[in-house]
Short mmCIF file of C-alpha atoms and ligand atoms in Angstrom, two decimals:
data_model
loop_
_atom_site.label_atom_id
_atom_site.label_comp_id
_atom_site.label_asym_id
_atom_site.label_seq_id
_atom_site.Cartn_x
_atom_site.Cartn_y
_atom_site.Cartn_z
CA MET R 1 52.06 -132.59 -146.94
CA LYS R 2 48.78 -130.84 -146.20
CA ARG R 3 50.19 -127.56 -147.44
CA ALA R 4 51.44 -129.13 -150.68
CA ALA R 5 48.01 -130.63 -151.29
CA LYS R 6 46.37 -127.27 -150.60
CA ASN R 7 48.68 -125.53 -153.02
CA ALA R 8 47.61 -127.98 -155.69
CA LEU R 9 44.06 -126.65 -155.53
CA LYS R 10 43.13 -124.26 -158.28
CA THR R 11 42.13 -120.65 -157.66
CA PRO R 12 39.50 -118.74 -159.65
CA ARG R 13 42.28 -117.07 -161.63
CA GLU R 14 43.54 -120.49 -162.80
CA THR R 15 40.11 -121.98 -163.51
CA GLU R 16 38.89 -121.26 -167.00
CA GLU R 17 35.61 -123.08 -167.27
CA ILE R 18 32.79 -123.15 -164.73
CA THR R 19 29.76 -125.42 -164.97
CA LEU R 20 26.38 -124.37 -163.60
CA VAL R 21 23.29 -126.51 -163.18
CA GLY R 22 20.12 -124.42 -163.57
CA ALA R 23 19.59 -121.28 -165.67
CA GLY R 24 16.88 -119.83 -163.44
CA LEU R 25 17.21 -116.45 -161.77
CA ALA R 26 20.35 -117.16 -159.75
CA GLY R 27 22.11 -119.28 -162.41
CA SER R 28 21.62 -116.75 -165.20
CA LEU R 29 22.81 -113.80 -163.12
CA LEU R 30 25.75 -115.76 -161.73
CA ALA R 31 26.83 -116.68 -165.26
CA ILE R 32 26.99 -112.97 -166.14
CA ASP R 33 29.11 -112.25 -163.05
CA LEU R 34 31.47 -115.16 -163.84
CA ALA R 35 31.81 -114.15 -167.49
CA GLY R 36 32.70 -110.67 -166.23
CA ARG R 37 35.61 -112.28 -164.36
CA GLY R 38 36.84 -113.92 -167.57
CA HIS R 39 35.43 -117.44 -167.10
CA ARG R 40 33.75 -119.49 -169.76
CA VAL R 41 30.47 -120.84 -168.38
CA THR R 42 28.34 -123.81 -169.43
CA ILE R 43 24.86 -124.04 -167.92
CA TYR R 44 22.84 -127.25 -168.04
CA GLU R 45 19.17 -126.31 -167.82
CA ARG R 46 16.39 -128.88 -167.55
CA ARG R 47 13.68 -126.81 -169.25
CA PRO R 48 13.44 -125.90 -172.93
CA ASP R 49 14.44 -122.34 -173.85
CA PRO R 50 11.64 -120.12 -172.44
CA ARG R 51 12.41 -117.46 -175.07
CA ARG R 52 11.34 -119.75 -177.88
CA ALA R 53 7.69 -119.43 -179.01
CA GLY R 54 5.33 -121.78 -177.23
CA ALA R 55 7.37 -122.17 -174.05
CA SER R 56 5.10 -121.37 -171.09
CA THR R 57 3.71 -118.16 -172.59
CA GLY R 58 0.21 -117.04 -171.73
CA ARG R 59 0.54 -116.98 -167.95
CA SER R 60 1.83 -113.81 -166.34
CA ILE R 61 3.59 -114.92 -163.21
CA ASN R 62 5.28 -112.11 -161.39
CA LEU R 63 7.43 -111.55 -158.36
CA ALA R 64 8.34 -108.66 -156.09
CA LEU R 65 11.79 -107.24 -156.61
CA ALA R 66 13.33 -105.13 -153.84
CA ASN R 67 16.55 -103.31 -153.09
CA ARG R 68 18.84 -106.34 -152.69
CA GLY R 69 17.86 -107.83 -156.04
CA ILE R 70 17.99 -104.44 -157.75
CA HIS R 71 21.48 -103.82 -156.39
CA ALA R 72 22.76 -107.13 -157.80
CA LEU R 73 21.12 -106.46 -161.16
CA GLU R 74 22.52 -102.92 -161.20
CA ARG R 75 25.99 -104.28 -160.50
CA ALA R 76 25.64 -106.58 -163.51
CA GLY R 77 24.65 -103.56 -165.63
CA LEU R 78 21.09 -104.75 -166.25
CA MET R 79 18.85 -102.20 -164.55
CA ASP R 80 18.60 -99.75 -167.48
CA ARG R 81 17.06 -102.53 -169.54
CA LEU R 82 14.86 -103.87 -166.73
CA ARG R 83 13.55 -100.61 -165.23
CA PRO R 84 10.83 -99.95 -167.87
CA ALA R 85 9.33 -103.38 -167.07
CA LEU R 86 8.96 -102.71 -163.32
CA ILE R 87 5.66 -101.70 -161.71
CA PRO R 88 6.22 -99.91 -158.40
CA MET R 89 4.04 -101.06 -155.50
CA ALA R 90 3.92 -98.40 -152.78
CA GLY R 91 2.08 -100.42 -150.17
CA ARG R 92 -0.40 -103.10 -149.24
CA MET R 93 -3.98 -102.48 -150.35
CA LEU R 94 -6.10 -104.36 -147.84
CA HIS R 95 -9.51 -105.67 -148.98
CA ASP R 96 -11.83 -106.30 -146.04
CA GLU R 97 -14.76 -108.72 -146.14
CA SER R 98 -17.29 -106.02 -146.98
CA GLY R 99 -15.20 -104.77 -149.92
CA GLY R 100 -13.65 -101.82 -148.04
CA LEU R 101 -10.12 -100.79 -149.07
CA ARG R 102 -7.24 -99.45 -146.96
CA MET R 103 -3.72 -98.71 -148.20
CA ILE R 104 -0.82 -99.30 -145.79
CA PRO R 105 2.38 -97.79 -147.23
CA TYR R 106 5.44 -100.03 -147.17
CA GLY R 107 7.95 -97.30 -146.45
CA ASN R 108 8.39 -93.82 -145.12
CA LYS R 109 9.95 -92.19 -148.18
CA PRO R 110 8.76 -91.88 -151.78
CA HIS R 111 11.47 -94.21 -153.14
CA GLU R 112 10.64 -96.93 -150.59
CA VAL R 113 8.56 -99.12 -152.88
CA ILE R 114 8.88 -102.68 -154.12
CA HIS R 115 8.45 -103.66 -157.77
CA SER R 116 6.31 -106.20 -159.54
CA VAL R 117 8.16 -107.81 -162.43
CA SER R 118 7.41 -110.69 -164.77
CA ARG R 119 9.41 -113.71 -163.65
CA GLY R 120 9.66 -115.05 -167.22
CA GLY R 121 10.61 -111.62 -168.59
CA LEU R 122 13.33 -111.21 -165.97
CA ASN R 123 14.72 -114.71 -166.58
CA SER R 124 14.76 -114.14 -170.35
CA LEU R 125 16.54 -110.81 -169.94
CA LEU R 126 19.18 -112.48 -167.76
CA MET R 127 19.65 -115.32 -170.26
CA ASP R 128 20.00 -112.83 -173.15
CA ALA R 129 22.58 -110.82 -171.21
CA ALA R 130 24.48 -113.98 -170.21
CA GLU R 131 24.69 -115.18 -173.82
CA ALA R 132 25.59 -111.68 -175.04
CA THR R 133 28.84 -111.89 -173.02
CA GLY R 134 30.03 -114.44 -175.62
CA ARG R 135 31.32 -116.60 -172.77
CA VAL R 136 28.13 -118.33 -171.60
CA SER R 137 26.53 -121.31 -173.28
CA ILE R 138 23.14 -122.50 -172.00
CA ARG R 139 22.30 -126.11 -172.88
CA PHE R 140 18.53 -126.33 -172.61
CA GLY R 141 16.74 -129.64 -172.16
CA HIS R 142 19.69 -130.97 -170.13
CA ALA R 143 18.70 -132.25 -166.68
CA CYS R 144 21.29 -133.07 -164.04
CA ARG R 145 20.81 -136.58 -162.67
CA GLY R 146 23.79 -136.73 -160.33
CA VAL R 147 27.45 -136.00 -159.92
CA ASP R 148 30.47 -138.32 -159.95
CA PHE R 149 32.82 -136.39 -157.71
CA ALA R 150 35.63 -138.93 -158.03
CA SER R 151 35.99 -138.30 -161.77
CA ARG R 152 34.67 -134.69 -161.70
CA ARG R 153 31.80 -135.48 -164.03
CA VAL R 154 28.19 -134.35 -163.99
CA ARG R 155 25.53 -136.82 -165.12
CA ILE R 156 23.07 -135.31 -167.60
CA ARG R 157 19.90 -136.59 -169.27
CA SER R 158 19.18 -134.63 -172.43
CA GLY R 159 15.80 -134.14 -174.09
CA ALA R 160 13.45 -137.11 -174.03
CA SER R 161 16.34 -139.57 -174.13
CA SER R 162 16.60 -142.07 -171.31
CA GLU R 163 20.40 -142.16 -171.71
CA ILE R 164 22.60 -140.46 -169.18
CA ASP R 165 25.73 -138.75 -170.49
CA GLU R 166 28.63 -137.64 -168.36
CA PHE R 167 30.31 -134.28 -168.86
CA PRO R 168 33.52 -133.19 -167.13
CA TYR R 169 33.60 -130.10 -164.93
CA GLU R 170 36.33 -128.09 -163.24
CA ILE R 171 34.05 -126.26 -160.80
CA LEU R 172 30.34 -127.04 -160.40
CA LEU R 173 27.80 -124.53 -159.07
CA GLY R 174 24.33 -125.80 -158.18
CA THR R 175 21.71 -123.15 -158.99
CA ASP R 176 19.04 -125.75 -159.68
CA GLY R 177 16.38 -124.53 -157.28
CA SER R 178 14.51 -126.02 -154.37
CA ALA R 179 14.59 -129.64 -155.61
CA SER R 180 18.31 -129.41 -156.44
CA ALA R 181 20.02 -132.49 -157.85
CA VAL R 182 23.44 -131.00 -157.04
CA ARG R 183 22.34 -130.62 -153.40
CA ALA R 184 21.33 -134.28 -153.28
CA ALA R 185 24.75 -135.26 -154.65
CA ILE R 186 26.67 -133.06 -152.17
CA LEU R 187 24.66 -134.30 -149.19
CA GLU R 188 25.09 -137.91 -150.23
CA LYS R 189 28.84 -137.45 -150.65
CA THR R 190 29.35 -135.57 -147.38
CA GLY R 191 26.72 -137.33 -145.26
CA GLY R 192 25.23 -133.86 -144.68
CA ASP R 193 21.85 -132.82 -143.28
CA LEU R 194 18.67 -131.85 -145.05
CA THR R 195 15.61 -130.41 -143.31
CA GLU R 196 12.43 -129.91 -145.30
CA GLU R 197 9.89 -128.06 -143.17
CA PRO R 198 6.49 -128.06 -144.88
CA LEU R 199 4.30 -125.03 -144.15
CA GLY R 200 1.09 -127.03 -144.18
CA HIS R 201 -0.35 -124.43 -146.57
CA GLY R 202 -0.20 -124.43 -150.36
CA TYR R 203 -0.86 -121.92 -153.11
CA LYS R 204 -2.79 -121.59 -156.34
CA GLU R 205 -2.10 -119.00 -159.03
CA LEU R 206 -5.21 -117.36 -160.54
CA SER R 207 -5.67 -114.35 -162.76
CA ILE R 208 -7.47 -111.02 -162.84
CA PRO R 209 -7.57 -110.01 -166.51
CA ALA R 210 -7.20 -106.39 -167.67
CA ALA R 211 -10.30 -104.33 -168.37
CA PRO R 212 -11.07 -103.66 -172.05
CA GLY R 213 -8.34 -101.42 -173.47
CA GLY R 214 -5.76 -102.83 -171.07
CA ALA R 215 -6.82 -100.79 -168.01
CA PHE R 216 -6.13 -102.07 -164.48
CA ARG R 217 -9.27 -103.18 -162.63
CA MET R 218 -7.79 -102.23 -159.24
CA GLU R 219 -5.16 -99.79 -157.99
CA LYS R 220 -2.09 -100.49 -160.10
CA ASN R 221 0.66 -99.40 -157.69
CA ALA R 222 -0.13 -101.69 -154.79
CA LEU R 223 0.19 -105.27 -153.65
CA HIS R 224 -3.42 -106.27 -152.97
CA ILE R 225 -4.17 -108.48 -149.97
CA TRP R 226 -7.41 -110.06 -148.82
CA PRO R 227 -6.26 -111.07 -145.29
CA ARG R 228 -8.61 -113.63 -143.76
CA GLY R 229 -6.86 -114.74 -140.60
CA GLU R 230 -5.84 -118.31 -141.34
CA TYR R 231 -5.33 -117.69 -145.06
CA MET R 232 -5.29 -114.99 -147.74
CA LEU R 233 -5.55 -114.00 -151.38
CA ILE R 234 -2.99 -111.61 -152.86
CA ALA R 235 -2.58 -109.96 -156.28
CA LEU R 236 0.37 -108.25 -157.98
CA PRO R 237 0.06 -106.09 -161.12
CA ASN R 238 1.40 -107.05 -164.56
CA ALA R 239 2.47 -104.66 -167.33
CA ASP R 240 -0.48 -105.70 -169.55
CA GLY R 241 -3.11 -104.42 -167.07
CA SER R 242 -3.79 -107.83 -165.55
CA PHE R 243 -2.97 -109.01 -162.03
CA THR R 244 -1.61 -112.38 -160.99
CA ALA R 245 -3.54 -113.47 -157.92
CA THR R 246 -2.33 -116.15 -155.54
CA LEU R 247 -4.59 -117.94 -153.10
CA PHE R 248 -2.82 -119.29 -150.01
CA LEU R 249 -4.82 -121.86 -148.01
CA PRO R 250 -4.14 -124.66 -145.53
CA ASN R 251 -3.70 -128.02 -147.27
CA ASP R 252 -6.28 -129.75 -145.06
CA GLY R 253 -9.17 -128.83 -142.80
CA GLU R 254 -12.55 -127.16 -143.09
CA GLU R 255 -11.35 -124.24 -145.18
CA SER R 256 -8.51 -125.72 -147.21
CA PHE R 257 -7.42 -126.90 -150.63
CA GLY R 258 -8.44 -130.38 -149.55
CA ALA R 259 -12.02 -129.21 -148.94
CA LEU R 260 -12.42 -127.50 -152.34
CA ARG R 261 -13.50 -130.37 -154.57
CA THR R 262 -16.04 -128.78 -156.93
CA ALA R 263 -16.59 -125.45 -158.71
CA ASP R 264 -19.44 -124.79 -156.24
CA ASP R 265 -17.06 -125.28 -153.29
CA VAL R 266 -14.71 -122.68 -154.78
CA ARG R 267 -17.52 -120.24 -155.54
CA ARG R 268 -18.96 -120.60 -152.03
CA LEU R 269 -15.59 -119.87 -150.41
CA PHE R 270 -15.11 -116.79 -152.59
CA GLU R 271 -18.70 -115.58 -151.98
CA ARG R 272 -18.18 -115.81 -148.22
CA ARG R 273 -14.62 -114.51 -147.93
CA PHE R 274 -13.47 -112.78 -151.14
CA ALA R 275 -16.74 -111.43 -152.57
CA ASP R 276 -15.25 -108.29 -154.13
CA ALA R 277 -12.75 -110.42 -156.08
CA ILE R 278 -15.42 -112.54 -157.83
CA PRO R 279 -16.34 -110.00 -160.56
CA LEU R 280 -12.62 -109.53 -161.25
CA MET R 281 -11.98 -113.24 -161.83
CA PRO R 282 -14.20 -114.53 -164.64
CA GLY R 283 -12.10 -117.67 -165.06
CA LEU R 284 -11.97 -118.49 -161.34
CA ALA R 285 -13.42 -122.00 -161.24
CA ARG R 286 -11.77 -123.11 -164.49
CA GLU R 287 -8.34 -121.81 -163.44
CA PHE R 288 -8.71 -123.22 -159.96
CA PHE R 289 -8.96 -126.75 -161.30
CA ALA R 290 -6.61 -126.27 -164.30
CA ASN R 291 -3.70 -124.81 -162.30
CA PRO R 292 -1.62 -126.95 -159.98
CA THR R 293 -1.63 -126.46 -156.22
CA GLY R 294 1.89 -125.43 -155.24
CA HIS R 295 3.67 -126.81 -152.21
CA LEU R 296 5.39 -124.48 -149.71
CA GLU R 297 8.29 -125.39 -147.47
CA THR R 298 11.49 -124.13 -145.93
CA ILE R 299 14.58 -126.10 -146.92
CA ARG R 300 17.75 -125.99 -144.88
CA CYS R 301 20.81 -128.09 -145.62
CA ARG R 302 24.39 -128.43 -144.52
CA PRO R 303 27.01 -128.25 -145.97
CA TRP R 304 26.52 -126.04 -149.02
CA PHE R 305 29.73 -127.22 -150.70
CA PHE R 306 31.97 -130.22 -151.29
CA GLU R 307 35.72 -129.65 -151.13
CA ASP R 308 36.86 -127.57 -154.09
CA HIS R 309 34.30 -129.24 -156.39
CA ALA R 310 30.85 -127.82 -155.94
CA LEU R 311 28.78 -125.13 -154.20
CA LEU R 312 25.04 -124.46 -153.87
CA LEU R 313 23.44 -121.02 -154.25
CA GLY R 314 19.91 -119.63 -154.21
CA ASP R 315 16.95 -121.91 -153.53
CA ALA R 316 19.20 -124.98 -153.93
CA ALA R 317 20.92 -123.96 -150.67
CA HIS R 318 18.04 -122.26 -148.84
CA ALA R 319 14.48 -122.33 -150.17
CA ILE R 320 12.09 -120.19 -148.12
CA VAL R 321 8.36 -119.50 -148.07
CA PRO R 322 7.43 -116.57 -150.34
CA PHE R 323 5.81 -114.20 -147.83
CA HIS R 324 8.59 -111.63 -147.57
CA GLY R 325 9.07 -111.58 -151.36
CA GLN R 326 12.76 -112.26 -150.76
CA GLY R 327 13.63 -115.68 -152.25
CA ALA R 328 14.84 -114.29 -155.57
CA ASN R 329 16.27 -111.21 -153.91
CA ALA R 330 18.29 -113.44 -151.57
CA ALA R 331 19.40 -115.62 -154.50
CA PHE R 332 20.63 -112.50 -156.32
CA GLU R 333 22.38 -111.35 -153.15
CA ASP R 334 24.10 -114.77 -153.04
CA CYS R 335 25.49 -114.04 -156.52
CA ASP R 336 26.88 -110.70 -155.28
CA ALA R 337 28.38 -112.39 -152.22
CA LEU R 338 30.11 -115.10 -154.26
CA ASP R 339 31.37 -112.49 -156.71
CA ASP R 340 32.89 -110.59 -153.75
CA CYS R 341 34.58 -113.79 -152.55
CA LEU R 342 35.92 -114.40 -156.08
CA ALA R 343 37.52 -110.97 -156.08
CA ARG R 344 40.11 -112.56 -153.77
CA GLU R 345 41.56 -114.46 -156.71
CA ALA R 346 44.51 -116.00 -154.87
CA GLU R 347 42.32 -118.11 -152.56
CA PRO R 348 41.68 -121.71 -153.62
CA TRP R 349 38.11 -122.70 -154.35
CA ASP R 350 37.50 -124.69 -151.17
CA GLU R 351 38.32 -121.62 -149.07
CA ILE R 352 36.12 -119.43 -151.22
CA PHE R 353 33.25 -121.90 -150.81
CA ALA R 354 33.78 -122.06 -147.04
CA ASP R 355 33.89 -118.24 -146.81
CA PHE R 356 30.70 -117.99 -148.84
CA GLU R 357 28.86 -120.46 -146.63
CA SER R 358 29.97 -118.87 -143.36
CA LEU R 359 29.02 -115.42 -144.66
CA ARG R 360 25.61 -116.33 -146.07
CA ARG R 361 24.31 -119.06 -143.75
CA PRO R 362 23.29 -116.74 -140.86
CA ASP R 363 21.51 -114.48 -143.33
CA ALA R 364 19.75 -117.40 -145.03
CA ASP R 365 18.53 -118.66 -141.65
CA ALA R 366 17.33 -115.17 -140.70
CA ILE R 367 15.33 -114.52 -143.87
CA ALA R 368 13.82 -118.01 -143.66
CA ALA R 369 12.48 -117.19 -140.18
CA MET R 370 11.33 -113.68 -141.12
CA ALA R 371 9.52 -115.02 -144.21
CA LEU R 372 7.53 -117.43 -142.02
CA GLU R 373 6.65 -114.60 -139.61
CA ASN R 374 5.52 -112.42 -142.49
CA TYR R 375 2.83 -114.93 -143.45
CA VAL R 376 1.12 -114.33 -140.12
CA GLU R 377 1.51 -110.56 -140.59
CA MET R 378 0.04 -110.59 -144.11
CA ARG R 379 -2.89 -112.92 -143.49
CA SER R 380 -3.81 -111.74 -140.01
CA THR R 381 -1.90 -109.08 -138.07
CA VAL R 382 -2.28 -106.36 -140.74
CA ARG R 383 -5.96 -106.16 -139.78
CA ASP R 384 -5.29 -105.21 -136.15
CA PRO R 385 -5.42 -101.54 -135.14
CA GLY R 386 -2.31 -102.27 -133.04
CA PHE R 387 -0.39 -103.17 -136.22
CA GLN R 388 -1.22 -99.81 -137.81
CA LEU R 389 -0.26 -97.98 -134.61
CA LYS R 390 3.14 -99.72 -134.46
CA LYS R 391 3.71 -99.05 -138.16
CA ASP R 392 2.91 -95.32 -137.73
CA LEU R 393 5.10 -95.12 -134.64
CA SER R 394 8.01 -96.92 -136.29
CA PHE R 395 7.94 -94.37 -139.14
CA ARG R 396 7.97 -91.51 -136.61
CA LEU R 397 10.88 -93.10 -134.73
CA GLU R 398 12.74 -93.58 -138.01
CA GLU R 399 12.32 -89.85 -138.73
CA ARG R 400 13.74 -89.00 -135.28
CA HIS R 401 16.60 -91.57 -135.44
CA PRO R 402 17.25 -92.31 -139.11
CA ARG R 403 20.51 -94.17 -138.51
CA ARG R 404 19.34 -96.11 -135.47
CA PHE R 405 15.71 -97.05 -135.84
CA ILE R 406 14.60 -98.42 -139.20
CA PRO R 407 11.42 -100.56 -139.35
CA ARG R 408 12.35 -104.21 -139.86
CA TYR R 409 10.35 -104.48 -143.08
CA SER R 410 12.33 -101.50 -144.43
CA MET R 411 15.67 -103.01 -143.36
CA VAL R 412 14.81 -106.17 -145.32
CA MET R 413 13.24 -104.57 -148.38
CA PHE R 414 14.83 -101.14 -148.83
CA HIS R 415 18.34 -101.62 -147.44
CA ARG R 416 21.10 -104.18 -147.74
CA ILE R 417 21.69 -104.50 -144.00
CA PRO R 418 22.48 -108.22 -143.61
CA TYR R 419 19.29 -110.21 -142.94
CA ALA R 420 20.65 -111.54 -139.64
CA GLU R 421 21.34 -108.00 -138.46
CA ALA R 422 17.88 -106.85 -139.56
CA GLN R 423 16.39 -109.74 -137.58
CA ARG R 424 18.46 -108.94 -134.47
CA ARG R 425 17.75 -105.21 -134.50
CA GLY R 426 14.14 -105.88 -135.44
CA ALA R 427 13.66 -107.89 -132.23
CA ILE R 428 15.04 -105.00 -130.11
CA GLN R 429 12.85 -102.53 -131.95
CA GLU R 430 9.76 -104.71 -131.52
CA GLY R 431 10.37 -104.65 -127.75
CA ILE R 432 10.54 -100.84 -127.84
CA LEU R 433 7.37 -100.55 -129.94
CA GLU R 434 5.56 -102.98 -127.66
CA GLU R 435 6.38 -100.94 -124.55
CA LEU R 436 5.64 -97.58 -126.13
CA THR R 437 2.25 -98.56 -127.55
CA ARG R 438 1.00 -100.22 -124.38
CA GLY R 439 -2.25 -98.39 -123.57
CA ALA R 440 -1.80 -95.92 -126.48
CA LYS R 441 -4.62 -95.32 -128.96
CA SER R 442 -2.66 -93.21 -131.42
CA VAL R 443 0.92 -92.06 -132.00
CA GLU R 444 0.05 -88.80 -130.23
CA ASP R 445 -0.33 -90.76 -126.94
CA VAL R 446 3.29 -91.97 -127.11
CA ASP R 447 5.90 -90.49 -124.78
CA PHE R 448 8.62 -89.54 -127.28
CA GLU R 449 11.15 -88.52 -124.62
CA ASN R 450 10.89 -92.02 -123.24
CA ALA R 451 11.17 -93.38 -126.80
CA ASP R 452 14.37 -91.41 -127.41
CA ARG R 453 15.80 -92.70 -124.15
CA MET R 454 14.97 -96.31 -125.00
CA ILE R 455 16.51 -96.03 -128.45
CA GLU R 456 19.63 -94.41 -127.02
CA GLU R 457 19.95 -97.16 -124.40
CA ARG R 458 19.15 -100.17 -126.58
CA LEU R 459 20.38 -99.12 -130.01
CA GLY R 460 22.58 -96.15 -129.05
CA ASN R 461 25.97 -97.63 -129.79
CA GLU R 462 24.81 -99.21 -132.96
CA ALA R 463 24.34 -96.54 -135.60
CA LEU R 464 23.85 -98.35 -138.86
CA LEU R 465 26.09 -97.88 -141.80
CA LEU R 466 23.50 -97.40 -144.48
CA GLU R 467 24.06 -97.96 -148.15
CA VAL R 468 21.85 -96.06 -150.54
C1 FAD W 1 4.51 -118.57 -155.13
C2 FAD W 1 5.89 -117.99 -155.05
C3 FAD W 1 6.05 -116.62 -155.05
C4 FAD W 1 7.31 -116.05 -154.96
N1 FAD W 1 7.43 -114.70 -154.93
C5 FAD W 1 8.65 -114.13 -154.80
C6 FAD W 1 8.78 -112.72 -154.76
O1 FAD W 1 7.79 -111.98 -154.84
N2 FAD W 1 10.02 -112.19 -154.61
C7 FAD W 1 11.13 -112.98 -154.51
O2 FAD W 1 12.24 -112.45 -154.36
N3 FAD W 1 11.03 -114.33 -154.54
C8 FAD W 1 9.82 -114.91 -154.69
N4 FAD W 1 9.71 -116.27 -154.74
C9 FAD W 1 10.93 -117.10 -154.58
C10 FAD W 1 11.69 -117.20 -155.89
O3 FAD W 1 10.87 -117.71 -156.90
C11 FAD W 1 12.89 -118.12 -155.72
O4 FAD W 1 13.56 -117.84 -154.52
C12 FAD W 1 13.87 -117.93 -156.89
O5 FAD W 1 13.26 -118.31 -158.08
C13 FAD W 1 15.15 -118.72 -156.64
O6 FAD W 1 15.98 -118.65 -157.75
P1 FAD W 1 16.90 -119.89 -158.12
O7 FAD W 1 17.61 -119.50 -159.39
O8 FAD W 1 17.68 -120.31 -156.95
O9 FAD W 1 15.89 -121.07 -158.43
P2 FAD W 1 14.87 -121.19 -159.64
O10 FAD W 1 14.40 -119.86 -160.07
O11 FAD W 1 13.87 -122.20 -159.21
O12 FAD W 1 15.74 -121.77 -160.84
C14 FAD W 1 16.22 -123.09 -160.83
C15 FAD W 1 16.50 -123.49 -162.27
O13 FAD W 1 17.13 -124.76 -162.28
C16 FAD W 1 16.48 -125.61 -163.22
N5 FAD W 1 16.64 -126.99 -162.75
C17 FAD W 1 16.04 -127.58 -161.69
N6 FAD W 1 16.47 -128.84 -161.53
C18 FAD W 1 17.37 -129.05 -162.52
C19 FAD W 1 18.18 -130.16 -162.89
N7 FAD W 1 18.12 -131.32 -162.21
N8 FAD W 1 19.00 -130.04 -163.95
C20 FAD W 1 19.06 -128.87 -164.65
N9 FAD W 1 18.31 -127.78 -164.35
C21 FAD W 1 17.48 -127.87 -163.29
C22 FAD W 1 15.04 -125.14 -163.25
O14 FAD W 1 14.39 -125.49 -164.45
C23 FAD W 1 15.23 -123.62 -163.10
O15 FAD W 1 15.43 -123.00 -164.34
C24 FAD W 1 8.45 -116.87 -154.85
C25 FAD W 1 8.30 -118.26 -154.87
C26 FAD W 1 7.03 -118.81 -154.96
C27 FAD W 1 6.89 -120.30 -154.95
#
């Protein structure tokens, strides 16, 4: 009986039409992958079309793209078009409180850089490419309001109407971001678990305009950080010579968003802690009060799918804090992983969904934890001489053992070693670095014979298979 029921389930080869909710970064890329496998795809997207004039133009919001995201975009044939829009960032440019600057390179090799890219530009490029397949239709202004699993229908509110229409689906993929309506429906249906872990800190986007003539007012090829212990300001370059700055602060307390009530409060904080940024930010007070304060949290849920009906990907399944610059990269990697599962066309959808979840869940948990740790590194630890020493030493150890010892940051950003593996090896490596730097003032004080022995003993049997 069970077998007969199983056999009745459709496989990807038999399913013609796939419905997505959310045409953000993951949804648009996934649609391209699915169209490449011969499916027709309908995406219901809550927002209006961002490519139409008037839709959220004027603000340059960017994100950091790294190797995992680039690989997925390359696989979809999009990198030739995207590459001219990328601004390489070779390291962190630290701004100290007296205006001093210090560059800490991200990687050990010239190609080990991350890239600043316009979020809107990237999303538009993905939407264009999805529509150009001739198999993808994006229905803008259509917000998902729930799912009726019994009749395989998705509930949609379109435009300003208060009416809810129901549209049938064969397979439903929830790429509707951190407040996912598809997730709510799956968890309600399955009695699953949702954990929302607030960070207790929020963020505010601000801008550093270009100098006259479109010149950059600071080093272009760097991610700028003003690390201030409990909080920080960062800035990423945009193609037009401007930077998008983001202020991260606790929500409450003496120095917090809650304490900044007037333009004078904001100015005083910047005069005390970010003085060199003030001349770069002529619209500081106005933007501070005009722009919303964003909320930061880690979202974990279980399960990610319901039977052979629906699956969550990207932020809908695992929203993380932004401090490793990996949320979009991980969402793109999800698309690759599902596409790999779909290559096994004979498997029914419920098995594909289960395979996807068991493959990606450990990695989602690992990057969520590493992203939280990276906040402490960016706002505080980067200032310590011990951090610089460990960074220098880890590069030297990587040169001596290129297939065994790769700094954790590099494993996450410049390789596609699964996140969980990067986390596991990173913990072993941190132990080695800790022991080797005890009492050392510079890399020259380190006993490299001992280092080689430790690496052989603790990572010896585990040469990494590295992809380019
Ligand atoms: C401040 C900040 C900085 C970040 N920086 C980086 C970075 O540098 N690098 C990086 O890799 N990641 C970064 N991220 C994370 C990244 O933005 C997300 O991980 C990524 O956007 C996830 O893609 P997604 O497609 O899953 O979700 P989203 O991009 O959020 O897309 C979801 C889409 O679904 C639509 N939608 C939502 N609800 C509905 C509904 N009910 N019905 C229909 N449509 C709906 C939305 O309008 C949207 O288009 C950052 C995040 C923040 C907050």
